[in-house]
Amino acid sequence: MSVSEWVSSSLPYLTPRPDGQQDAWGAELTARGRRGSQRVVHAGEVPAAPDVAGLLGLGGDETVIVRRRVMYLEDRPCELTDTYYPTAIARGTRLAGTARIPGGAVTLLAELGYVGVRVREDVTARMPDDEELAALDIPPGEPVLHLTRVTFDGDDRPVQLDLITMPARLQRLRYEIRIG
């Protein structure tokens, strides 16, 4: 797939969906006549790394809930997504498990009373490490894009952090900003 064939917007991934509906990833691909899936490779409570704690506004000794996923497009890995939640929000919920979440995690967060109203995204390009090369099945020397997305609720508290790594050659990120 060439870059011109794949333009992705973040908005569908930030909007709650009616319970039971397909998650945003699956819905976006289905609308394009493509097939996508995801595999949760780990979910649970872990110590917050310093960068994760800082982005979620947590103390250095706190834990977080993480869901680590590999996203697939037509059975090929195309994205590594680690999503972190403050433990106070996610402990004991489906966010802490590996099972499918009907409507996706953003929908569950909204059901729990945590609706995102502001998002900050940073995109960088870099060379992947050996683990990322293997997981994404890309050749050495191919760069990746790394997207850091923090979602804030109405009280300006971080409720979700996504760290997304994807092969640069497969992506074009589009941002539209309404002024005024």
Short mmCIF file of C-alpha atoms in Angstrom, two decimals:
data_model
loop_
_atom_site.label_atom_id
_atom_site.label_comp_id
_atom_site.label_asym_id
_atom_site.label_seq_id
_atom_site.Cartn_x
_atom_site.Cartn_y
_atom_site.Cartn_z
CA MET A 1 0.00 0.00 0.00
CA SER A 2 1.35 3.40 -0.86
CA VAL A 3 1.14 6.48 1.31
CA SER A 4 -1.36 8.05 -1.09
CA GLU A 5 -3.75 5.18 -0.36
CA TRP A 6 -3.69 5.60 3.42
CA VAL A 7 -4.56 8.86 5.11
CA SER A 8 -5.51 8.60 8.75
CA SER A 9 -7.19 11.11 10.99
CA SER A 10 -7.11 10.82 14.77
CA LEU A 11 -10.70 11.94 15.34
CA PRO A 12 -12.38 8.51 14.99
CA TYR A 13 -9.99 7.14 17.62
CA LEU A 14 -11.00 9.84 20.11
CA THR A 15 -14.78 9.57 19.79
CA PRO A 16 -16.90 7.12 21.82
CA ARG A 17 -18.90 4.68 19.69
CA PRO A 18 -22.27 3.14 20.52
CA ASP A 19 -21.67 0.04 22.65
CA GLY A 20 -21.25 -3.10 20.63
CA GLN A 21 -20.16 -1.29 17.49
CA GLN A 22 -16.91 -2.13 15.81
CA ASP A 23 -13.83 -0.35 17.19
CA ALA A 24 -12.49 2.66 15.25
CA TRP A 25 -9.62 0.71 13.65
CA GLY A 26 -11.90 -1.99 12.28
CA ALA A 27 -14.54 0.50 11.18
CA GLU A 28 -12.03 2.69 9.32
CA LEU A 29 -10.68 -0.28 7.40
CA THR A 30 -14.10 -1.77 6.68
CA ALA A 31 -15.21 1.58 5.22
CA ARG A 32 -12.23 1.37 2.84
CA GLY A 33 -12.93 -2.22 1.85
CA ARG A 34 -9.92 -3.46 3.80
CA ARG A 35 -9.47 -5.94 6.60
CA GLY A 36 -7.81 -5.10 9.88
CA SER A 37 -7.39 -6.72 13.23
CA GLN A 38 -5.50 -6.30 16.43
CA ARG A 39 -3.88 -8.54 18.99
CA VAL A 40 -3.45 -7.55 22.62
CA VAL A 41 -0.03 -8.93 23.54
CA HIS A 42 -0.12 -7.71 27.15
CA ALA A 43 -2.52 -5.99 29.49
CA GLY A 44 -2.25 -5.23 33.17
CA GLU A 45 -0.72 -3.12 35.89
CA VAL A 46 2.93 -2.11 35.57
CA PRO A 47 5.23 0.46 37.21
CA ALA A 48 4.97 3.76 35.35
CA ALA A 49 8.13 4.54 33.40
CA PRO A 50 9.30 8.13 34.05
CA ASP A 51 8.12 9.42 30.66
CA VAL A 52 4.72 7.72 31.02
CA ALA A 53 4.28 9.04 34.58
CA GLY A 54 5.17 12.55 33.44
CA LEU A 55 2.74 12.52 30.51
CA LEU A 56 -0.07 11.19 32.71
CA GLY A 57 0.73 13.65 35.52
CA LEU A 58 1.58 10.89 38.00
CA GLY A 59 4.22 10.56 40.68
CA GLY A 60 7.35 8.57 39.87
CA ASP A 61 6.45 5.60 42.08
CA GLU A 62 2.92 5.02 40.75
CA THR A 63 1.64 2.19 38.59
CA VAL A 64 -0.43 2.38 35.41
CA ILE A 65 -2.59 0.03 33.41
CA VAL A 66 -1.16 -0.74 29.97
CA ARG A 67 -2.67 -2.45 26.91
CA ARG A 68 0.02 -3.39 24.37
CA ARG A 69 -1.34 -4.18 20.93
CA VAL A 70 -0.14 -5.07 17.46
CA MET A 71 -2.41 -3.71 14.74
CA TYR A 72 -2.70 -5.64 11.48
CA LEU A 73 -3.72 -4.57 7.99
CA GLU A 74 -4.54 -7.53 5.77
CA ASP A 75 -2.71 -9.82 8.25
CA ARG A 76 0.51 -7.74 8.16
CA PRO A 77 1.67 -5.85 11.25
CA CYS A 78 1.41 -2.12 10.61
CA GLU A 79 1.41 -0.49 14.04
CA LEU A 80 2.51 -1.07 17.61
CA THR A 81 0.27 0.67 20.11
CA ASP A 82 0.87 0.88 23.84
CA THR A 83 -2.01 2.59 25.65
CA TYR A 84 -1.62 3.65 29.27
CA TYR A 85 -4.27 4.63 31.81
CA PRO A 86 -3.98 5.93 35.36
CA THR A 87 -4.57 2.99 37.68
CA ALA A 88 -7.30 4.94 39.53
CA ILE A 89 -9.30 4.96 36.28
CA ALA A 90 -8.59 1.53 34.82
CA ARG A 91 -7.92 -0.94 37.66
CA GLY A 92 -10.62 -3.63 37.73
CA THR A 93 -12.08 -2.63 34.34
CA ARG A 94 -11.89 -4.24 30.90
CA LEU A 95 -9.03 -1.80 30.16
CA ALA A 96 -6.83 -4.01 32.37
CA GLY A 97 -7.59 -7.19 30.41
CA THR A 98 -6.84 -8.67 27.01
CA ALA A 99 -10.45 -9.26 25.91
CA ARG A 100 -12.07 -7.21 23.14
CA ILE A 101 -13.78 -4.04 24.38
CA PRO A 102 -17.09 -3.48 22.53
CA GLY A 103 -16.91 -0.08 20.84
CA GLY A 104 -13.26 0.30 21.88
CA ALA A 105 -11.47 1.71 24.91
CA VAL A 106 -12.62 5.31 24.34
CA THR A 107 -16.22 4.13 24.55
CA LEU A 108 -15.51 2.31 27.82
CA LEU A 109 -13.74 5.37 29.23
CA ALA A 110 -16.84 7.46 28.44
CA GLU A 111 -19.05 4.88 30.17
CA LEU A 112 -16.77 5.21 33.21
CA GLY A 113 -17.24 9.00 33.15
CA TYR A 114 -13.96 9.98 31.45
CA VAL A 115 -14.71 11.79 28.20
CA GLY A 116 -11.81 13.29 26.29
CA VAL A 117 -12.21 16.95 25.40
CA ARG A 118 -8.64 17.86 24.43
CA VAL A 119 -5.84 15.90 22.82
CA ARG A 120 -2.16 16.68 22.40
CA GLU A 121 -0.23 14.76 19.76
CA ASP A 122 3.49 14.81 19.05
CA VAL A 123 4.91 13.00 16.02
CA THR A 124 8.59 12.19 15.59
CA ALA A 125 10.53 10.10 13.10
CA ARG A 126 13.33 7.80 14.17
CA MET A 127 15.01 4.52 13.45
CA PRO A 128 13.32 1.51 15.09
CA ASP A 129 14.98 -0.70 17.65
CA ASP A 130 15.47 -4.42 16.99
CA GLU A 131 12.25 -5.39 18.78
CA GLU A 132 10.21 -2.95 16.66
CA LEU A 133 11.89 -4.18 13.45
CA ALA A 134 10.86 -7.74 14.25
CA ALA A 135 7.33 -6.91 15.45
CA LEU A 136 6.58 -4.71 12.43
CA ASP A 137 8.37 -7.07 10.03
CA ILE A 138 10.29 -4.23 8.36
CA PRO A 139 13.84 -4.25 7.00
CA PRO A 140 16.76 -2.61 8.82
CA GLY A 141 17.24 1.01 7.82
CA GLU A 142 13.53 1.75 7.44
CA PRO A 143 12.40 4.62 9.69
CA VAL A 144 9.28 4.67 11.81
CA LEU A 145 6.95 7.40 12.96
CA HIS A 146 6.29 7.61 16.67
CA LEU A 147 3.04 9.26 17.73
CA THR A 148 2.53 10.29 21.35
CA ARG A 149 -1.11 11.12 22.07
CA VAL A 150 -2.36 12.36 25.45
CA THR A 151 -6.13 12.66 25.96
CA PHE A 152 -7.41 15.07 28.62
CA ASP A 153 -10.87 15.16 30.22
CA GLY A 154 -13.02 18.24 30.98
CA ASP A 155 -11.01 18.92 34.14
CA ASP A 156 -7.80 18.90 32.05
CA ARG A 157 -6.63 15.62 33.62
CA PRO A 158 -4.80 13.10 31.41
CA VAL A 159 -6.99 9.99 31.11
CA GLN A 160 -5.22 8.10 28.33
CA LEU A 161 -1.76 7.99 26.78
CA ASP A 162 -1.07 6.28 23.46
CA LEU A 163 2.45 5.55 22.25
CA ILE A 164 2.15 4.42 18.63
CA THR A 165 4.98 3.23 16.39
CA MET A 166 4.39 2.67 12.66
CA PRO A 167 6.49 2.25 9.51
CA ALA A 168 6.89 5.73 8.02
CA ARG A 169 6.48 4.58 4.42
CA LEU A 170 2.93 3.39 5.13
CA GLN A 171 1.65 6.55 6.79
CA ARG A 172 0.46 10.02 6.11
CA LEU A 173 -1.05 11.72 9.12
CA ARG A 174 -3.62 14.42 8.46
CA TYR A 175 -4.49 17.18 10.90
CA GLU A 176 -7.34 19.57 10.29
CA ILE A 177 -7.73 22.42 12.75
CA ARG A 178 -10.81 24.59 12.95
CA ILE A 179 -9.82 28.20 13.62
CA GLY A 180 -12.13 30.42 15.62
#
